[in-house]
Amino acid sequence: MVEKASEKQWEQLAELLGKYRGTKGSVIPVLQQAQDIFGYLPKEVLIEISDKLGVPISQIFGVVTFYAQFHLEPRGKNIVRSCQGTACHVRGAKGVLNAIREKLGLKEGQATTPDLKFTLETVACIGACGLAPVFMVNDDTHGRLTPESVGPILDKYA
């Protein structure tokens, strides 16, 4: 399950905020580096960033929710990106996606497994249309998938 932030993480954040205090245009780099420290951006971290940079929390939240690179919830160790582009769709991507959800025990709308081993994302295109249907686990691309091939591939990352 989700662990509380460590003292070391809070110290790293304090150091980061000290480095950027008073610097114009620092919100995005601070958020990026804070996310690297914590793995995501918990509410308490956003409040601390707002307070120390003197930027309204509404502005911080607006940036975090606008850019897809920022995450407000913990993410899994392994990121599974399931392509839902046209070539993959035509060749059965929906069945592969359903098999991934079933294998990981994810309900509709749930993205991360409770043990934080996997996070599932759907993407518009991975760029490997000749291998459709395709998914990626971290930086590894897996193609010519069937719903039956999903389980053994994901087992390698568990």
Coordinates of N, CA and C in Angstrom, one line a residue:
M1 N 0.8 -1.2 0.0 CA 0.0 0.0 0.0 C 0.9 1.3 0.0
V2 N 0.2 2.4 0.0 CA 0.9 3.7 0.0 C 1.7 3.9 1.2
E3 N 3.0 4.2 1.1 CA 3.8 4.5 2.3 C 3.8 6.0 2.5
K4 N 4.0 6.4 3.8 CA 4.1 7.9 4.1 C 5.5 8.3 3.6
A5 N 5.6 9.6 3.2 CA 6.8 10.2 2.8 C 7.9 10.1 3.9
S6 N 9.1 9.8 3.5 CA 10.2 9.7 4.5 C 10.7 11.1 4.8
E7 N 11.4 11.2 5.9 CA 12.1 12.4 6.4 C 13.1 12.9 5.3
K8 N 13.8 11.9 4.7 CA 14.7 12.2 3.6 C 14.1 12.9 2.4
Q9 N 12.9 12.4 2.1 CA 12.2 13.0 1.0 C 11.8 14.5 1.3
W10 N 11.3 14.7 2.5 CA 11.0 16.1 2.9 C 12.2 17.0 2.9
E11 N 13.4 16.4 3.3 CA 14.6 17.2 3.3 C 15.0 17.5 1.9
Q12 N 14.8 16.6 1.0 CA 15.2 16.8 -0.4 C 14.3 17.9 -1.0
L13 N 13.0 17.9 -0.6 CA 12.0 18.9 -1.1 C 12.4 20.3 -0.5
A14 N 12.8 20.3 0.7 CA 13.2 21.6 1.3 C 14.4 22.2 0.6
E15 N 15.4 21.3 0.3 CA 16.6 21.7 -0.4 C 16.2 22.3 -1.8
L16 N 15.3 21.5 -2.5 CA 14.8 21.9 -3.8 C 14.1 23.3 -3.8
L17 N 13.2 23.5 -2.8 CA 12.5 24.7 -2.7 C 13.4 25.9 -2.3
G18 N 14.4 25.6 -1.5 CA 15.4 26.7 -1.2 C 16.2 27.1 -2.5
K19 N 16.5 26.2 -3.3 CA 17.2 26.4 -4.5 C 16.4 27.3 -5.5
Y20 N 15.1 27.1 -5.5 CA 14.2 27.8 -6.5 C 13.5 29.0 -5.9
R21 N 13.6 29.2 -4.6 CA 12.8 30.3 -4.0 C 13.2 31.6 -4.7
G22 N 12.2 32.4 -5.1 CA 12.4 33.7 -5.7 C 12.7 33.6 -7.2
T23 N 12.7 32.4 -7.8 CA 13.1 32.3 -9.2 C 11.8 32.3 -10.0
K24 N 11.7 33.2 -11.0 CA 10.5 33.2 -11.8 C 10.5 32.0 -12.7
G25 N 9.3 31.5 -13.0 CA 9.1 30.4 -13.9 C 9.6 29.0 -13.3
S26 N 9.6 28.9 -12.0 CA 10.1 27.7 -11.4 C 9.1 26.7 -11.1
V27 N 7.8 27.0 -11.3 CA 6.8 26.0 -10.8 C 6.9 24.6 -11.5
I28 N 7.0 24.6 -12.8 CA 7.1 23.3 -13.5 C 8.4 22.6 -13.2
P29 N 9.6 23.2 -13.2 CA 10.7 22.4 -12.8 C 10.7 21.9 -11.3
V30 N 10.1 22.7 -10.4 CA 9.9 22.3 -9.1 C 9.0 21.1 -9.0
L31 N 7.9 21.2 -9.7 CA 6.9 20.0 -9.7 C 7.5 18.8 -10.3
Q32 N 8.3 18.9 -11.3 CA 8.9 17.8 -11.9 C 9.9 17.1 -11.0
Q33 N 10.7 17.9 -10.3 CA 11.7 17.4 -9.4 C 11.1 16.8 -8.1
A34 N 10.0 17.5 -7.7 CA 9.3 17.0 -6.5 C 8.6 15.6 -6.8
Q35 N 8.1 15.5 -8.0 CA 7.5 14.2 -8.4 C 8.6 13.1 -8.5
D36 N 9.8 13.5 -8.9 CA 10.9 12.5 -8.9 C 11.3 12.1 -7.5
I37 N 11.2 13.0 -6.6 CA 11.5 12.7 -5.2 C 10.4 11.8 -4.6
F38 N 9.1 12.1 -4.8 CA 8.1 11.3 -4.1 C 7.4 10.3 -4.9
G39 N 7.7 10.3 -6.3 CA 7.0 9.3 -7.2 C 5.7 9.8 -7.7
Y40 N 5.1 10.8 -7.1 CA 3.9 11.4 -7.5 C 3.8 12.7 -6.7
L41 N 2.7 13.4 -6.8 CA 2.6 14.7 -6.1 C 1.5 14.7 -5.1
P42 N 1.8 14.3 -3.8 CA 0.7 14.3 -2.8 C 0.3 15.7 -2.5
K43 N -0.9 15.8 -1.9 CA -1.5 17.1 -1.6 C -0.6 17.9 -0.7
E44 N 0.0 17.2 0.3 CA 0.9 18.0 1.3 C 2.1 18.6 0.6
V45 N 2.6 17.9 -0.5 CA 3.7 18.4 -1.2 C 3.3 19.6 -2.0
L46 N 2.1 19.6 -2.6 CA 1.6 20.7 -3.4 C 1.4 22.0 -2.5
I47 N 0.9 21.7 -1.3 CA 0.7 22.8 -0.3 C 2.1 23.4 0.1
E48 N 3.1 22.6 0.3 CA 4.4 23.0 0.7 C 5.0 23.9 -0.5
I49 N 4.9 23.4 -1.7 CA 5.4 24.1 -2.9 C 4.7 25.4 -3.0
S50 N 3.4 25.5 -2.8 CA 2.7 26.7 -2.9 C 3.2 27.7 -1.9
D51 N 3.3 27.2 -0.6 CA 3.7 28.1 0.5 C 5.1 28.6 0.3
K52 N 6.0 27.8 -0.1 CA 7.5 28.2 -0.1 C 7.8 29.0 -1.4
L53 N 7.0 28.8 -2.5 CA 7.3 29.6 -3.7 C 6.4 30.8 -3.7
G54 N 5.4 30.9 -2.8 CA 4.5 32.1 -2.9 C 3.6 32.1 -4.0
V55 N 3.2 30.9 -4.5 CA 2.3 30.7 -5.7 C 1.0 30.2 -5.1
P56 N -0.1 30.8 -5.5 CA -1.4 30.2 -5.0 C -1.6 28.7 -5.3
I57 N -2.1 28.0 -4.4 CA -2.4 26.6 -4.5 C -3.2 26.3 -5.8
S58 N -4.1 27.2 -6.1 CA -5.0 27.0 -7.2 C -4.2 27.0 -8.5
Q59 N -3.1 27.9 -8.6 CA -2.3 27.9 -9.7 C -1.4 26.6 -9.8
I60 N -0.9 26.2 -8.7 CA -0.1 24.9 -8.6 C -1.0 23.8 -9.1
F61 N -2.2 23.7 -8.6 CA -3.1 22.6 -8.9 C -3.5 22.7 -10.4
G62 N -3.7 23.9 -10.9 CA -4.0 24.1 -12.3 C -2.9 23.5 -13.2
V63 N -1.6 23.8 -12.9 CA -0.5 23.3 -13.7 C -0.5 21.7 -13.6
V64 N -0.6 21.2 -12.4 CA -0.5 19.7 -12.2 C -1.6 19.0 -13.0
T65 N -2.8 19.6 -13.0 CA -3.9 18.9 -13.7 C -4.0 19.2 -15.2
F66 N -3.2 20.2 -15.6 CA -3.2 20.5 -17.1 C -2.2 19.6 -17.8
Y67 N -1.1 19.3 -17.2 CA 0.0 18.5 -17.9 C -0.1 17.0 -17.5
A68 N -0.1 16.2 -18.5 CA -0.3 14.7 -18.3 C 0.9 14.1 -17.6
Q69 N 2.1 14.8 -17.6 CA 3.3 14.3 -16.9 C 3.2 14.2 -15.4
F70 N 2.2 15.0 -14.9 CA 2.1 15.0 -13.4 C 1.1 14.1 -12.9
H71 N 1.3 13.5 -11.7 CA 0.4 12.5 -11.2 C 0.1 12.8 -9.7
L72 N -1.2 12.8 -9.4 CA -1.7 13.1 -8.1 C -1.8 11.8 -7.2
E73 N -1.7 10.7 -7.9 CA -1.9 9.4 -7.2 C -0.6 8.6 -7.3
P74 N -0.3 7.7 -6.4 CA 0.9 6.9 -6.5 C 0.8 6.0 -7.8
R75 N 1.9 5.8 -8.4 CA 2.0 5.0 -9.6 C 2.8 3.7 -9.3
G76 N 2.5 2.7 -10.2 CA 3.2 1.4 -10.0 C 4.6 1.4 -10.4
K77 N 5.3 0.5 -10.0 CA 6.7 0.3 -10.4 C 6.9 0.1 -11.9
N78 N 5.9 -0.7 -12.4 CA 5.9 -1.0 -13.9 C 4.7 -0.2 -14.5
I79 N 5.0 0.6 -15.6 CA 4.0 1.3 -16.3 C 3.6 0.5 -17.6
V80 N 2.4 0.1 -17.7 CA 1.9 -0.6 -18.8 C 1.1 0.4 -19.7
R81 N 1.6 0.6 -20.9 CA 0.9 1.5 -21.9 C 0.3 0.6 -23.0
S82 N -1.0 0.6 -23.0 CA -1.7 -0.3 -24.0 C -2.2 0.6 -25.1
C83 N -1.7 0.3 -26.3 CA -2.1 1.1 -27.5 C -3.5 0.9 -27.9
Q84 N -4.2 1.9 -28.2 CA -5.6 1.8 -28.6 C -5.8 2.6 -30.0
G85 N -4.7 2.8 -30.7 CA -4.7 3.4 -32.0 C -5.4 2.6 -33.0
T86 N -5.6 3.1 -34.2 CA -6.4 2.5 -35.2 C -5.9 1.1 -35.6
A87 N -4.6 0.9 -35.9 CA -4.1 -0.4 -36.3 C -4.3 -1.4 -35.2
C88 N -4.0 -1.0 -33.9 CA -4.2 -1.9 -32.8 C -5.6 -2.2 -32.6
H89 N -6.5 -1.2 -32.7 CA -7.9 -1.4 -32.5 C -8.5 -2.4 -33.5
V90 N -8.1 -2.3 -34.7 CA -8.6 -3.2 -35.8 C -8.1 -4.6 -35.5
R91 N -6.9 -4.8 -34.9 CA -6.4 -6.1 -34.7 C -6.6 -6.6 -33.3
G92 N -7.5 -6.0 -32.5 CA -8.0 -6.6 -31.3 C -7.4 -6.0 -30.0
A93 N -7.1 -4.7 -30.0 CA -6.5 -4.1 -28.8 C -7.5 -4.1 -27.6
K94 N -8.8 -4.0 -27.9 CA -9.7 -4.0 -26.8 C -9.7 -5.3 -26.0
G95 N -9.6 -6.4 -26.7 CA -9.4 -7.7 -26.0 C -8.1 -7.8 -25.2
V96 N -7.1 -7.3 -25.8 CA -5.8 -7.2 -25.1 C -5.9 -6.4 -23.8
L97 N -6.5 -5.2 -24.0 CA -6.7 -4.3 -22.8 C -7.5 -5.0 -21.7
N98 N -8.6 -5.6 -22.1 CA -9.4 -6.3 -21.1 C -8.6 -7.4 -20.4
A99 N -7.7 -8.1 -21.2 CA -6.9 -9.2 -20.6 C -5.9 -8.6 -19.6
I100 N -5.4 -7.4 -19.9 CA -4.4 -6.7 -19.0 C -5.2 -6.4 -17.7
R101 N -6.3 -5.8 -17.8 CA -7.1 -5.4 -16.7 C -7.4 -6.6 -15.8
E102 N -7.8 -7.7 -16.5 CA -8.2 -8.9 -15.7 C -6.9 -9.5 -15.0
K103 N -5.8 -9.6 -15.7 CA -4.6 -10.1 -15.2 C -4.1 -9.3 -13.9
L104 N -4.3 -8.0 -14.0 CA -3.8 -7.1 -13.0 C -4.9 -6.9 -11.9
G105 N -6.1 -7.4 -12.1 CA -7.2 -7.3 -11.2 C -7.7 -5.8 -11.1
L106 N -7.6 -5.1 -12.2 CA -8.1 -3.7 -12.2 C -9.5 -3.6 -12.6
K107 N -10.3 -2.8 -11.9 CA -11.7 -2.5 -12.3 C -11.7 -1.4 -13.2
E108 N -12.7 -1.2 -14.0 CA -12.9 0.0 -14.9 C -12.6 1.3 -14.1
G109 N -11.8 2.1 -14.6 CA -11.4 3.4 -14.0 C -10.3 3.3 -13.0
Q110 N -9.9 2.1 -12.6 CA -8.8 1.9 -11.7 C -7.5 1.8 -12.5
A111 N -6.4 2.5 -12.2 CA -5.2 2.5 -13.0 C -4.1 1.8 -12.3
T112 N -4.0 1.8 -11.0 CA -2.8 1.2 -10.3 C -3.2 0.1 -9.4
T113 N -2.4 -1.0 -9.4 CA -2.7 -2.1 -8.6 C -2.5 -1.7 -7.1
P114 N -3.2 -2.3 -6.2 CA -3.0 -1.9 -4.7 C -1.6 -2.1 -4.2
D115 N -0.9 -3.1 -4.8 CA 0.5 -3.4 -4.3 C 1.5 -2.4 -5.0
L116 N 1.0 -1.5 -5.8 CA 1.9 -0.6 -6.6 C 2.9 -1.2 -7.5
K117 N 2.6 -2.4 -8.0 CA 3.5 -3.1 -8.9 C 3.3 -2.6 -10.4
F118 N 2.0 -2.3 -10.7 CA 1.6 -1.9 -12.0 C 0.7 -0.7 -12.1
T119 N 0.9 0.1 -13.1 CA 0.0 1.2 -13.5 C -0.4 1.0 -14.9
L120 N -1.6 1.0 -15.3 CA -2.1 0.8 -16.6 C -2.5 2.1 -17.2
E121 N -2.0 2.4 -18.4 CA -2.4 3.6 -19.1 C -2.8 3.2 -20.5
T122 N -3.8 3.9 -21.1 CA -4.1 3.7 -22.5 C -3.5 4.8 -23.3
V123 N -3.0 4.6 -24.4 CA -2.3 5.6 -25.3 C -2.9 5.5 -26.7
A124 N -2.9 6.6 -27.4 CA -3.4 6.7 -28.7 C -2.6 6.0 -29.8
C125 N -1.2 6.0 -29.6 CA -0.4 5.3 -30.5 C 1.0 5.1 -29.9
I126 N 1.6 4.0 -30.0 CA 2.9 3.7 -29.6 C 3.9 3.8 -30.7
G127 N 3.4 3.7 -32.0 CA 4.3 3.9 -33.1 C 4.9 2.6 -33.6
A128 N 4.2 1.5 -33.3 CA 4.7 0.2 -33.7 C 3.5 -0.6 -34.4
C129 N 2.9 0.2 -35.3 CA 1.7 -0.3 -36.0 C 1.8 -1.7 -36.7
G130 N 3.0 -1.9 -37.2 CA 3.3 -3.2 -37.9 C 3.2 -4.4 -36.9
L131 N 3.3 -4.1 -35.6 CA 3.3 -5.2 -34.6 C 1.9 -5.3 -33.9
A132 N 0.9 -4.5 -34.4 CA -0.4 -4.4 -33.7 C -1.0 -5.8 -33.5
P133 N -1.7 -5.9 -32.3 CA -1.8 -4.9 -31.2 C -0.6 -5.0 -30.3
V134 N -0.3 -3.8 -29.7 CA 0.9 -3.6 -29.0 C 0.7 -3.0 -27.6
F135 N 1.5 -3.4 -26.6 CA 1.6 -2.7 -25.4 C 3.1 -2.6 -25.0
M136 N 3.3 -1.6 -24.1 CA 4.7 -1.4 -23.6 C 4.6 -1.7 -22.1
V137 N 5.7 -2.3 -21.5 CA 5.9 -2.3 -20.1 C 7.2 -1.6 -19.9
N138 N 7.1 -0.4 -19.2 CA 8.2 0.5 -19.1 C 8.8 0.8 -20.4
D139 N 10.0 0.4 -20.8 CA 10.5 0.7 -22.1 C 10.5 -0.5 -23.1
D140 N 9.9 -1.6 -22.7 CA 9.9 -2.8 -23.5 C 8.6 -2.8 -24.3
T141 N 8.7 -3.0 -25.6 CA 7.5 -3.1 -26.5 C 7.2 -4.6 -26.8
H142 N 5.9 -4.9 -26.6 CA 5.5 -6.3 -26.9 C 4.4 -6.2 -28.0
G143 N 4.5 -6.9 -29.0 CA 3.6 -6.8 -30.2 C 3.0 -8.2 -30.6
R144 N 2.1 -8.1 -31.6 CA 1.4 -9.2 -32.1 C 0.7 -10.0 -31.0
L145 N 0.1 -9.2 -30.1 CA -0.5 -9.8 -28.9 C -1.9 -10.4 -29.1
T146 N -2.2 -11.3 -28.2 CA -3.5 -11.9 -28.1 C -3.9 -11.8 -26.7
P147 N -5.1 -11.9 -26.3 CA -5.5 -11.8 -24.9 C -4.8 -12.9 -24.1
E148 N -4.5 -14.1 -24.8 CA -3.9 -15.2 -24.1 C -2.4 -14.9 -23.8
S149 N -1.8 -14.1 -24.6 CA -0.3 -13.8 -24.5 C 0.0 -12.8 -23.4
V150 N -1.0 -12.1 -22.9 CA -0.8 -11.0 -21.9 C -0.3 -11.5 -20.6
G151 N -0.9 -12.5 -20.0 CA -0.5 -13.0 -18.7 C 1.0 -13.4 -18.6
P152 N 1.5 -14.3 -19.5 CA 2.9 -14.6 -19.4 C 3.9 -13.4 -19.5
I153 N 3.5 -12.5 -20.3 CA 4.4 -11.3 -20.4 C 4.4 -10.5 -19.1
L154 N 3.2 -10.2 -18.6 CA 3.1 -9.4 -17.3 C 3.8 -10.2 -16.2
D155 N 3.7 -11.5 -16.2 CA 4.3 -12.3 -15.1 C 5.8 -12.0 -15.0
K156 N 6.5 -11.7 -16.1 CA 7.9 -11.4 -16.1 C 8.2 -10.2 -15.4
Y157 N 7.3 -9.3 -15.2 CA 7.5 -8.0 -14.5 C 7.1 -8.0 -13.1
A158 N 6.3 -9.0 -12.7 CA 5.8 -9.1 -11.3 C 6.9 -9.4 -10.4

